[in-house]
mmCIF file of C-alpha atoms in Angstrom:
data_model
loop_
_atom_site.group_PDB
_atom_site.id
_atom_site.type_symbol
_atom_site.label_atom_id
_atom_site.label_comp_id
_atom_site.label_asym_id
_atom_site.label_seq_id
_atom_site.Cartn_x
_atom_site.Cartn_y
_atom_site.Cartn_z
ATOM 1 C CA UNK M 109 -43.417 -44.181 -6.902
ATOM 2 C CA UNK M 110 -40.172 -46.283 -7.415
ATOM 3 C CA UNK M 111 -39.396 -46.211 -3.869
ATOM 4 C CA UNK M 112 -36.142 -46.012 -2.023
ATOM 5 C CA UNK M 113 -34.314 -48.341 -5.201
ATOM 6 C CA UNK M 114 -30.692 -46.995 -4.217
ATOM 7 C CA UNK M 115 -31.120 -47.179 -0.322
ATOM 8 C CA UNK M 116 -27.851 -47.995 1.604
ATOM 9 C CA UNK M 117 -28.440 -48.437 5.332
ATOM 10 C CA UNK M 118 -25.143 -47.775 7.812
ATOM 11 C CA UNK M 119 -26.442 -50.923 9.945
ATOM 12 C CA UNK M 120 -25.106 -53.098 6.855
ATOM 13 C CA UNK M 121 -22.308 -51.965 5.891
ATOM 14 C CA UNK M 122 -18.493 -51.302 7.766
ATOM 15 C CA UNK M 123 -18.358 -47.823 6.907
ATOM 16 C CA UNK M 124 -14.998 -46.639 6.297
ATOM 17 C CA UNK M 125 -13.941 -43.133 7.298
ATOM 18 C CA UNK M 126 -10.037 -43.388 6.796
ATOM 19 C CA UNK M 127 -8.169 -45.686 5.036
ATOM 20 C CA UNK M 128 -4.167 -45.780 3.871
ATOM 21 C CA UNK M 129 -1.328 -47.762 2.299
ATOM 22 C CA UNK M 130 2.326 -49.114 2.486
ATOM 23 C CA UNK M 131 4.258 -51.368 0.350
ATOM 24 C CA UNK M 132 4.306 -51.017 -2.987
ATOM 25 C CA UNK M 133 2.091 -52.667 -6.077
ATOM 26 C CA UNK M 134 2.893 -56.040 -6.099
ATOM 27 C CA UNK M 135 3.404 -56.461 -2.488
ATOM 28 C CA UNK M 136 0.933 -53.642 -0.652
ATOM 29 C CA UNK M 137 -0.814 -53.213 2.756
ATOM 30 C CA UNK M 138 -3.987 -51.538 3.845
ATOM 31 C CA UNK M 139 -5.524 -50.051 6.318
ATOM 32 C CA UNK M 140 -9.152 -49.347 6.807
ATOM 33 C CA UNK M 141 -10.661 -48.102 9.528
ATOM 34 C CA UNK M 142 -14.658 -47.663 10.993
ATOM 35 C CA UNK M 143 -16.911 -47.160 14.031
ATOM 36 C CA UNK M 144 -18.711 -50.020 15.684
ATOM 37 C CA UNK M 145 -21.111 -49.404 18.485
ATOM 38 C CA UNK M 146 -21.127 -51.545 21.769
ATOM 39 C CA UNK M 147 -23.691 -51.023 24.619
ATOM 40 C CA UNK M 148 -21.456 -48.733 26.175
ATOM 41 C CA UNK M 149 -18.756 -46.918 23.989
ATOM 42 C CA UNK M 150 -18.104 -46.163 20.179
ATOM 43 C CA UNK M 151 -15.012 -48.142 19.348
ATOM 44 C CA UNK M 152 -12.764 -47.954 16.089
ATOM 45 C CA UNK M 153 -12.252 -51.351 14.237
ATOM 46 C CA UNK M 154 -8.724 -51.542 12.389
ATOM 47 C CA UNK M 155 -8.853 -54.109 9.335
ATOM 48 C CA UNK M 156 -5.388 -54.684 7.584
ATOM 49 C CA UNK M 157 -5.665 -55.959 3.833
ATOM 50 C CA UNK M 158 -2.865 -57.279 1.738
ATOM 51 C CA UNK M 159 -2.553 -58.269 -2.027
ATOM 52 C CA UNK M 160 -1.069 -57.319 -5.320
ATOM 53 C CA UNK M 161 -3.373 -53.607 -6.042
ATOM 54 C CA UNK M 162 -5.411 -51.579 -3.857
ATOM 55 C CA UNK M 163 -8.705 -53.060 -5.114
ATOM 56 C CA UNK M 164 -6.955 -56.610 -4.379
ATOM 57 C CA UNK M 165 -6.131 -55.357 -0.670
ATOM 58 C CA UNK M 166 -9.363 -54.354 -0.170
ATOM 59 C CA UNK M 167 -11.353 -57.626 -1.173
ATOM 60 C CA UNK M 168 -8.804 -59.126 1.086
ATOM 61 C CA UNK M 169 -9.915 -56.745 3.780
ATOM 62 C CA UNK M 170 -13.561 -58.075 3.148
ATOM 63 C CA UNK M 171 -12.804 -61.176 3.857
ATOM 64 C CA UNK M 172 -12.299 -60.523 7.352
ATOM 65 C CA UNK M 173 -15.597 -58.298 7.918
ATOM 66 C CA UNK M 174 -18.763 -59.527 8.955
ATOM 67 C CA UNK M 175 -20.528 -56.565 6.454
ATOM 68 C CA UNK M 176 -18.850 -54.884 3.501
ATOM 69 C CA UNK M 177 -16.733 -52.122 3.798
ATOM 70 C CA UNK M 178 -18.512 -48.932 2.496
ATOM 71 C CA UNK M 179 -15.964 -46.005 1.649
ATOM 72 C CA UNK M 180 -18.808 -43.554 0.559
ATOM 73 C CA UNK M 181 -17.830 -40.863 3.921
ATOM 74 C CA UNK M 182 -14.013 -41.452 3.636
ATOM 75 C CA UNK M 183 -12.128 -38.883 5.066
ATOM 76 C CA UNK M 184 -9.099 -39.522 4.816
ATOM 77 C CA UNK M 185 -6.509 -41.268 2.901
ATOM 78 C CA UNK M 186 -2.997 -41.954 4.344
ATOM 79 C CA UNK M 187 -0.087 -43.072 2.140
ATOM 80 C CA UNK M 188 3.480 -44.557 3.538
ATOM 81 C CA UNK M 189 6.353 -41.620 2.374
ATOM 82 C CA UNK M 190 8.053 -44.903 0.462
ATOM 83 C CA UNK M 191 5.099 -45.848 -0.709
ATOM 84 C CA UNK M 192 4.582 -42.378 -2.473
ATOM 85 C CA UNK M 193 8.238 -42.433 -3.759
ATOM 86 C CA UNK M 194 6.526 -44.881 -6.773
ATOM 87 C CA UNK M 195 3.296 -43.648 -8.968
ATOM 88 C CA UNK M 196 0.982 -41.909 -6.560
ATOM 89 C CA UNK M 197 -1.849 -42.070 -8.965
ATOM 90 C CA UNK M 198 -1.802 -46.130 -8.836
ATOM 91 C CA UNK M 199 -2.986 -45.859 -5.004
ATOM 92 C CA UNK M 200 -6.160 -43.447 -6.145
ATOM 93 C CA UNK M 201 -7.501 -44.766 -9.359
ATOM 94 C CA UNK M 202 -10.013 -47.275 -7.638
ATOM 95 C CA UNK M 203 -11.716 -44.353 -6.029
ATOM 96 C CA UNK M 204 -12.715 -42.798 -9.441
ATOM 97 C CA UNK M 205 -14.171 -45.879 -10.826
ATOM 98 C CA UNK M 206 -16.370 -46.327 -7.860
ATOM 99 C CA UNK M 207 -19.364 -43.979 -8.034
ATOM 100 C CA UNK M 208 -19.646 -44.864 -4.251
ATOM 101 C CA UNK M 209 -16.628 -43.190 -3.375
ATOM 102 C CA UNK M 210 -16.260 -39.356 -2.176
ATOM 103 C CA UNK M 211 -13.477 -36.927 -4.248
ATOM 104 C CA UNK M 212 -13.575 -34.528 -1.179
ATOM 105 C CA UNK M 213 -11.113 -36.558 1.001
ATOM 106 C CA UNK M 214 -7.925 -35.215 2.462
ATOM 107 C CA UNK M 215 -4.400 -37.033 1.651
ATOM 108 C CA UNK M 216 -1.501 -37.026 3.363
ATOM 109 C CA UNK M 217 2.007 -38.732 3.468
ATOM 110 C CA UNK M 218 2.999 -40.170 6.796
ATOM 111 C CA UNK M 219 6.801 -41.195 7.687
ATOM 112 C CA UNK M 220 7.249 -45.129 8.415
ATOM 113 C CA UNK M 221 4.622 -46.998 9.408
ATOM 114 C CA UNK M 222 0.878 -46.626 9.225
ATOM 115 C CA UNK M 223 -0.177 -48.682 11.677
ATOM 116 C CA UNK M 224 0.404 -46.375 14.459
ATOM 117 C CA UNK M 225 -1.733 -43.101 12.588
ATOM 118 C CA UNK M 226 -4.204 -45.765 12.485
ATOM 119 C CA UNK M 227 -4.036 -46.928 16.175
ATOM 120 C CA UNK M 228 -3.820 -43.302 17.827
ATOM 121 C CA UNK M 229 -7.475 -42.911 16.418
ATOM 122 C CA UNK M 230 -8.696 -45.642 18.620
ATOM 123 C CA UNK M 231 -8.887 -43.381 21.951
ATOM 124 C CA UNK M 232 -10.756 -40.479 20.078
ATOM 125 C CA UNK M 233 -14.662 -40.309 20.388
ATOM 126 C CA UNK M 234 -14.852 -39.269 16.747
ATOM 127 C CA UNK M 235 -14.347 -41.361 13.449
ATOM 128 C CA UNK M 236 -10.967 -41.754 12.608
ATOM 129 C CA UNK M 237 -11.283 -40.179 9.357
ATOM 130 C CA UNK M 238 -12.813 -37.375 11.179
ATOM 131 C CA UNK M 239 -9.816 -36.439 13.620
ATOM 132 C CA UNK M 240 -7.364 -36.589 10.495
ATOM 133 C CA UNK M 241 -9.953 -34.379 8.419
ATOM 134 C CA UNK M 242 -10.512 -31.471 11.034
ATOM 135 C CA UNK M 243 -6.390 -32.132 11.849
ATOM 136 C CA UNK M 244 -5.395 -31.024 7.984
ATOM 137 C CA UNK M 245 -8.229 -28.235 7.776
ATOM 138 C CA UNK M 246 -7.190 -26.668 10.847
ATOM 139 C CA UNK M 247 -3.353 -26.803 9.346
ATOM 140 C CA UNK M 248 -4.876 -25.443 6.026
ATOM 141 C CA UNK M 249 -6.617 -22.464 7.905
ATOM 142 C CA UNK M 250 -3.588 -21.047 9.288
ATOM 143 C CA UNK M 251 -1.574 -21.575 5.881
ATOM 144 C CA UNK M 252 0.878 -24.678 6.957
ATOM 145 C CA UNK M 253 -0.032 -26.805 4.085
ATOM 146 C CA UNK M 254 -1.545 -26.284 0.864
ATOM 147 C CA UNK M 255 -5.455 -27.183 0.668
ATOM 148 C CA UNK M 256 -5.868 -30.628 -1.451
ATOM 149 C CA UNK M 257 -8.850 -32.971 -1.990
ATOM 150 C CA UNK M 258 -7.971 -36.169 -3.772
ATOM 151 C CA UNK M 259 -9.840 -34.506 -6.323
ATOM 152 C CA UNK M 260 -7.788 -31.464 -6.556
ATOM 153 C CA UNK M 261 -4.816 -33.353 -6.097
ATOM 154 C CA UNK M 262 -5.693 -35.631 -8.902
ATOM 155 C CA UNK M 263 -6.603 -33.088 -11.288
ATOM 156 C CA UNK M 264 -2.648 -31.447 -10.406
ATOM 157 C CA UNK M 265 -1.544 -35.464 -10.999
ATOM 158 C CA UNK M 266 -2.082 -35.120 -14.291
ATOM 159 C CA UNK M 267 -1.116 -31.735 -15.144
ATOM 160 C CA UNK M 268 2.329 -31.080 -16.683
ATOM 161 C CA UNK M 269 2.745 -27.611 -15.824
ATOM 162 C CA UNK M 270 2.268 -28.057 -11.681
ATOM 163 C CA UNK M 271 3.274 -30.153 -9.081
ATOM 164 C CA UNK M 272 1.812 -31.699 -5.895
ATOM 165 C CA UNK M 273 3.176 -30.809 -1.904
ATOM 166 C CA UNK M 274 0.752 -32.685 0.008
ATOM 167 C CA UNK M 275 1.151 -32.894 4.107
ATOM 168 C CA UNK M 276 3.525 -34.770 6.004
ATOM 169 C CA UNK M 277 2.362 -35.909 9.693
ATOM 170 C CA UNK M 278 4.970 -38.029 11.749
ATOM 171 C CA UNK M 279 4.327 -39.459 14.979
ATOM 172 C CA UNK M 280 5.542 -37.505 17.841
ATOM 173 C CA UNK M 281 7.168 -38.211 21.007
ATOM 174 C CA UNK M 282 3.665 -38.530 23.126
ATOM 175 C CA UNK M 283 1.839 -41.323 20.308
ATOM 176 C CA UNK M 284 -0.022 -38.248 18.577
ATOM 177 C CA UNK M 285 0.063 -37.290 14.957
ATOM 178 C CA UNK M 286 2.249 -34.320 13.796
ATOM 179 C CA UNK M 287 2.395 -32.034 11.248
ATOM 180 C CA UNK M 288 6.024 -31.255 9.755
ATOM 181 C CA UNK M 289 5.608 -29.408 6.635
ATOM 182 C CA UNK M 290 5.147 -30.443 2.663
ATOM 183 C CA UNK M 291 6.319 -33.092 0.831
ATOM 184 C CA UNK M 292 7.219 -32.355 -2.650
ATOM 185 C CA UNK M 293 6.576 -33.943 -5.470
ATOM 186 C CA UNK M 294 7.792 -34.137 -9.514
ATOM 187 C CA UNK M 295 5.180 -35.590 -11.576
ATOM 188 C CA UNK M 296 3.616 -38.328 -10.059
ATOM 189 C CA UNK M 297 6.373 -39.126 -7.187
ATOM 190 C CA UNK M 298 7.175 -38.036 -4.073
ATOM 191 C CA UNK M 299 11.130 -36.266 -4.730
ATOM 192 C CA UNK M 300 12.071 -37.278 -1.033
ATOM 193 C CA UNK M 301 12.463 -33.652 -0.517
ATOM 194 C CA UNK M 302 10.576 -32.051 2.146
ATOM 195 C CA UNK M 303 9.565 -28.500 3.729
ATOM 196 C CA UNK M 304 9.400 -27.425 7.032
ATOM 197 C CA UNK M 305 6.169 -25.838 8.601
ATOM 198 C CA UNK M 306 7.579 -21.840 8.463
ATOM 199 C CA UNK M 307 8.783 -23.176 4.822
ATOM 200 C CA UNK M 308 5.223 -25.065 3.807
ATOM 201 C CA UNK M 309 3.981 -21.299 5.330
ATOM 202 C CA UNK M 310 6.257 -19.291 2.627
ATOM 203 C CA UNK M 311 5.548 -21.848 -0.106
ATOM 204 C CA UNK M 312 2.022 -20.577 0.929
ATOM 205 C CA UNK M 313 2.296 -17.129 0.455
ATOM 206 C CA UNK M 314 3.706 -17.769 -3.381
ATOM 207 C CA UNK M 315 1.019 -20.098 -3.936
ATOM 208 C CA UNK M 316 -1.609 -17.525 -3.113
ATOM 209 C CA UNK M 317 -3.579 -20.384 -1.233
ATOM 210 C CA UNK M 318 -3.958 -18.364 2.032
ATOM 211 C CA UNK M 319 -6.084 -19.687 4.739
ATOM 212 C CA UNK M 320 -7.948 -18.023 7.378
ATOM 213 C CA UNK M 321 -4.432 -17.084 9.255
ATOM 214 C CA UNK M 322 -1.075 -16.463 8.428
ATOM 215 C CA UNK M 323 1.409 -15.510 10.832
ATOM 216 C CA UNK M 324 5.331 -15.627 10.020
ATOM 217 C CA UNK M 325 7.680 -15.405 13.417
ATOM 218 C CA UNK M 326 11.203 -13.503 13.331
ATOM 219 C CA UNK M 327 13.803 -12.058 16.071
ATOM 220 C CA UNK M 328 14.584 -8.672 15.448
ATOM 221 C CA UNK M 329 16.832 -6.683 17.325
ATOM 222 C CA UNK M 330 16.569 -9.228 20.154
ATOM 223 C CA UNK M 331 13.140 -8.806 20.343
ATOM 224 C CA UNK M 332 10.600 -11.318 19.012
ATOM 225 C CA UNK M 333 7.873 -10.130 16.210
ATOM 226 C CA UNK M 334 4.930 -11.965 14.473
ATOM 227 C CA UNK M 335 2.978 -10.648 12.259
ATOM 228 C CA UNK M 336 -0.336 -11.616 10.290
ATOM 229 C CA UNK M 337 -0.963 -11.400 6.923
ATOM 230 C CA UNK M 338 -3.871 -8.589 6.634
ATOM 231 C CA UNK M 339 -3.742 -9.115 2.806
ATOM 232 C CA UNK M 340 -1.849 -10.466 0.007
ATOM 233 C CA UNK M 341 -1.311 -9.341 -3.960
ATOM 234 C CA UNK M 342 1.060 -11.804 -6.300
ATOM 235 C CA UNK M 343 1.567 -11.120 -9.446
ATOM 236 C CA UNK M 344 4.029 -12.795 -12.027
ATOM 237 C CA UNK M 345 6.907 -11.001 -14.257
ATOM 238 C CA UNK M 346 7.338 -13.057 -16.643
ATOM 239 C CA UNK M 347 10.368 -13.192 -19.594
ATOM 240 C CA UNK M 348 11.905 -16.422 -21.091
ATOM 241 C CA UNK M 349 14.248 -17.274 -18.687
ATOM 242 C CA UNK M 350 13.976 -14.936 -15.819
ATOM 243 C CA UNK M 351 10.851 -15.290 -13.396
ATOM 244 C CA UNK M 352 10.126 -12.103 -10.813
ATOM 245 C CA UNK M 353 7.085 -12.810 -8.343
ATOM 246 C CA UNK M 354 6.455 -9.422 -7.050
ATOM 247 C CA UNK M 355 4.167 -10.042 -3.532
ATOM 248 C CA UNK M 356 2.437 -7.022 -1.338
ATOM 249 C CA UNK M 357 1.781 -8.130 1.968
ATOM 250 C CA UNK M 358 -0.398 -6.215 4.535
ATOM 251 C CA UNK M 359 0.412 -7.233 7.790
ATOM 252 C CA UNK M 360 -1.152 -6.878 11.528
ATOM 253 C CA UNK M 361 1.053 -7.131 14.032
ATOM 254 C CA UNK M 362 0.445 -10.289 16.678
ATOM 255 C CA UNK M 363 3.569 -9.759 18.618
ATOM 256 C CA UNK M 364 6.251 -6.965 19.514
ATOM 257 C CA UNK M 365 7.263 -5.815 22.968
ATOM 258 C CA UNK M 366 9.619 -3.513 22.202
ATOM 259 C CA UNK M 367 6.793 -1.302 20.565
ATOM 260 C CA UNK M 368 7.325 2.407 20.087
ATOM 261 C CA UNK M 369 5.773 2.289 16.400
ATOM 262 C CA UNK M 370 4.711 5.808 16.924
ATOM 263 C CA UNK M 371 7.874 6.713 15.433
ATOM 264 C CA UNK M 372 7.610 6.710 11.621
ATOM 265 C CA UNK M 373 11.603 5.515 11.282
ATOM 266 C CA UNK M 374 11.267 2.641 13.786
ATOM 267 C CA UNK M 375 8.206 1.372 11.439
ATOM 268 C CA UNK M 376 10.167 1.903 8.194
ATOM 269 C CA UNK M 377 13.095 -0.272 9.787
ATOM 270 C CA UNK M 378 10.736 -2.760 10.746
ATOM 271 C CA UNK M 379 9.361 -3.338 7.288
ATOM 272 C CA UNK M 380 12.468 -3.167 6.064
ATOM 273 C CA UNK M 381 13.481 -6.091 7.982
ATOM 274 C CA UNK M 382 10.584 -7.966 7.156
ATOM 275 C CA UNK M 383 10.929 -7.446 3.665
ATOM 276 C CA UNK M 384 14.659 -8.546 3.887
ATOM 277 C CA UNK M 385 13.864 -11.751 5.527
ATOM 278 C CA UNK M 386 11.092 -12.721 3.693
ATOM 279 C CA UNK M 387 12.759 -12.519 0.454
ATOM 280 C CA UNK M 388 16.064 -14.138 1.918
ATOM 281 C CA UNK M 389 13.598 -17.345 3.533
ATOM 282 C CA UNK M 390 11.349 -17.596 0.113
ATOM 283 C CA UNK M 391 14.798 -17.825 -2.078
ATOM 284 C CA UNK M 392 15.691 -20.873 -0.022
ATOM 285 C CA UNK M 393 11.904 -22.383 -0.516
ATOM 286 C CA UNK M 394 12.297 -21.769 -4.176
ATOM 287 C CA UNK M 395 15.920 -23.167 -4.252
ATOM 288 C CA UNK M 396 14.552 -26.182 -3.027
ATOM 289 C CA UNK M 397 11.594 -26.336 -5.482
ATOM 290 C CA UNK M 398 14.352 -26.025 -8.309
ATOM 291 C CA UNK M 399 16.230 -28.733 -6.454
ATOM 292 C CA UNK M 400 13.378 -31.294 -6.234
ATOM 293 C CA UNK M 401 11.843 -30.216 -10.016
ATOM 294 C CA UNK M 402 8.434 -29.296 -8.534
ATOM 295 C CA UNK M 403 6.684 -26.271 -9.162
ATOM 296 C CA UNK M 404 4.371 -26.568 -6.374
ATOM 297 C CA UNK M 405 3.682 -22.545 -7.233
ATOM 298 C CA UNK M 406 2.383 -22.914 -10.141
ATOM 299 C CA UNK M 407 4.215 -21.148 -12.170
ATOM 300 C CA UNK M 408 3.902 -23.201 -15.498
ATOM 301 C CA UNK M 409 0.386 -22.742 -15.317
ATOM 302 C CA UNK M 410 0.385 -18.683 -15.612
ATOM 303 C CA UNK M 411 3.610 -19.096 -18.597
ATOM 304 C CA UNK M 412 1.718 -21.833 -20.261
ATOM 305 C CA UNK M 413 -2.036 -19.625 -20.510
ATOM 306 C CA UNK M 414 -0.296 -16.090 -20.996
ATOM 307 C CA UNK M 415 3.174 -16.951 -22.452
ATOM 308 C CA UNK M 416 2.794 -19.914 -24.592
ATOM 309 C CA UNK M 417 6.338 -19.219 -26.813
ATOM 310 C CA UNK M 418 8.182 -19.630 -23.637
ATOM 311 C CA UNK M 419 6.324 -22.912 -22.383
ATOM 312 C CA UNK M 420 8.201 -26.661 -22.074
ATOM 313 C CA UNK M 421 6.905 -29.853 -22.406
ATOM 314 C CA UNK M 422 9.172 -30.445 -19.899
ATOM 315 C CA UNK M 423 8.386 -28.570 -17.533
ATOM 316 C CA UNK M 424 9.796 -29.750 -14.749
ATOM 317 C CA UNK M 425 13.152 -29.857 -16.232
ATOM 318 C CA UNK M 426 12.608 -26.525 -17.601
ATOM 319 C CA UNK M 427 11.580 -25.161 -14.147
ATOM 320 C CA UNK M 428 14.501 -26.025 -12.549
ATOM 321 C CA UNK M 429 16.809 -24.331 -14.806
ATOM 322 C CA UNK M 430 15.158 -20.388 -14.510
ATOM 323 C CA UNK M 431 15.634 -17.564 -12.356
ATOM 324 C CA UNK M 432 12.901 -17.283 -9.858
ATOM 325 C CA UNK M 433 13.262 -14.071 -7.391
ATOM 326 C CA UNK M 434 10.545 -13.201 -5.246
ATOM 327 C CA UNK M 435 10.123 -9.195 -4.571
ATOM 328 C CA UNK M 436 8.370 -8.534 -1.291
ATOM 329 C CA UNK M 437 7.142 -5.161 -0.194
ATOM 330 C CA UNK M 438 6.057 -5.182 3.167
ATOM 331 C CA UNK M 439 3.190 -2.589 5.107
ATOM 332 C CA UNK M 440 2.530 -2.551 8.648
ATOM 333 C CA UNK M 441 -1.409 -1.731 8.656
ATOM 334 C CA UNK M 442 -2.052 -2.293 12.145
ATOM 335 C CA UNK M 443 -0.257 -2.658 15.439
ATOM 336 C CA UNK M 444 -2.437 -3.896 17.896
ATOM 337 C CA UNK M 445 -6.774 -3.842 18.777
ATOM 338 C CA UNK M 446 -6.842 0.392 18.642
ATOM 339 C CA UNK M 447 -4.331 1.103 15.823
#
């Protein structure tokens, strides 16, 4: 038998679970982080490498290791929001030409500097990578960012008919990580235009990325109501210049004290408001799409496959310019745990 050939024992190497950058290429910073066991704790290790490319900063990073730093379980990669404003696709080529290297990480774009995101991580008793990983799923299961790998994310990178809107976390008041929506991007750059968390939750509703739970919050008559998406149906109405996205939403209501549902016309009027609402809120995510050129729906996608004749190169430009309503029809299917 050949034998173990390949084998890469942990005890060797640094391994890296999250890793990020600031700066720009030419003058850039990174950050790589890993475990290192002591008699009595787990500790994280924070290495900073600088240099002209992210394979530069990483050698750099080496230098200051006593093993080399593996990157095979990263879990996440963090990227300065100025940082992303250039080519986002110069930060992630490395990992593609490293067979080593995992396409399942999460990404996300960070306001000022990293070294704090880093730094918070020190304190937990998992990896680094880890708390940021199960930090974006758990935002991606109740719908408050759009799921990305850096595989995913790549593959939309280099696709002229969609555009990225990865997560932006910002440090909050107590030194811990927080989530504040989307960041959109046209092309390859981050626009500098942003969406709040009730937007990024909208934004997920056109997308038809759903996760696990969706709840949407309103006050209605002076009386607060949430409701959970049950189920969701988008479809597209397409012509040359004038885009309908017709949406039926099922929903289960979370929240409601003033009740009496019973009554068929107090139901109607509460749909009614929903559906009023809804459509007002997603005009103003869409106007903001338009705004930043970034068709973070994918729209271009469905015109390009099923309505070629009416497809731009330019999409982006040509995005910006159409008429995008959203229709929403709106069913109550359940009020509470017996109804």
């Amino acid at each position: 038998m050949a034998g173990c050939w390949d084998e890469r024992l942990y005890k060797n190497s640094s391994v890296v679970s999250l890793t990020g950058f600031e700066g720009e290429i030419g003058k850039l910073t990174a950050y790589y982080a890993y475990p290192e066991a002591t008699t009595n704790e787990m500790k994280t290790i924070i290495i900073t490498g600088e240099g002209v490319s992210p394979r530069d900063v990483r050698q750099d990073a080496e230098l200051k290791v006593e093993q080399t730093l593996d990157l095979s379980v990263l879990s996440t990669i963090l990227i300065s929001e100025k940082t992303a404003e250039h080519d986002i696709y110069k930060f992630l080529d490395g990992y593609f030409r490293d067979a080593n290297s995992p396409v399942t990480s999460k990404l996300a774009i960070v306001q000022g500097d990293l070294k704090p995101f880093f730094e918070v991580s020190e304190d937990k008793q998992s990896t680094a990578g880890d708390f940021y990983d199960r930090f974006i799923t758990s935002l991606e299961e109740n719908s408050m960012v759009i799921p990305y790998t850096l595989q995913t994310a790549s593959s939309v990178l280099f696709e002229n008919a969609q555009d990225l809107a990865l997560p932006y976390l910002i440090m909050g008041e107590e030194q811990h990580p927080k989530a504040e929506g989307l960041v959109l991007f046209s092309g390859r750059s981050f626009t500098g235009k942003k969406l709040s968390i009730d937007e990024a939750v909208l934004l997920n509703i056109l997308n038809d990325s759903l996760g696990f739970a969706t709840r949407i919050s309103y006050l209605y008559e002076e009386s607060p109501v949430t409701v959970r998406i049950n189920e969701s149906k988008r479809k597209f109405d397409i012509s040359e210049n004038k885009i309908e996205i017709p949406l039926k939403l099922e929903f289960i209501l979370s929240e409601f004290p003033d009740d009496n549902l019973d009554e068929t016309n107090k139901r109607i009027e509460l749909e009614k408001f929903l559906e009023d609402e809804i459509e007002k809120d997603m005009k103003e995510v869409i106007k903001k799409l338009q705004e930043a050129k970034c068709d973070a729906i994918g729209i271009g996608r469905h015109v390009r496959a099923f309505h070629p004749k009416w497809f731009k190169e330019d999409w982006n430009e040509h995005f910006s310019t159409l008429d995008i309503s959203p229709k929403v029809d709106v069913e109550i299917v359940k009020t509470g745990i017996l109804e």
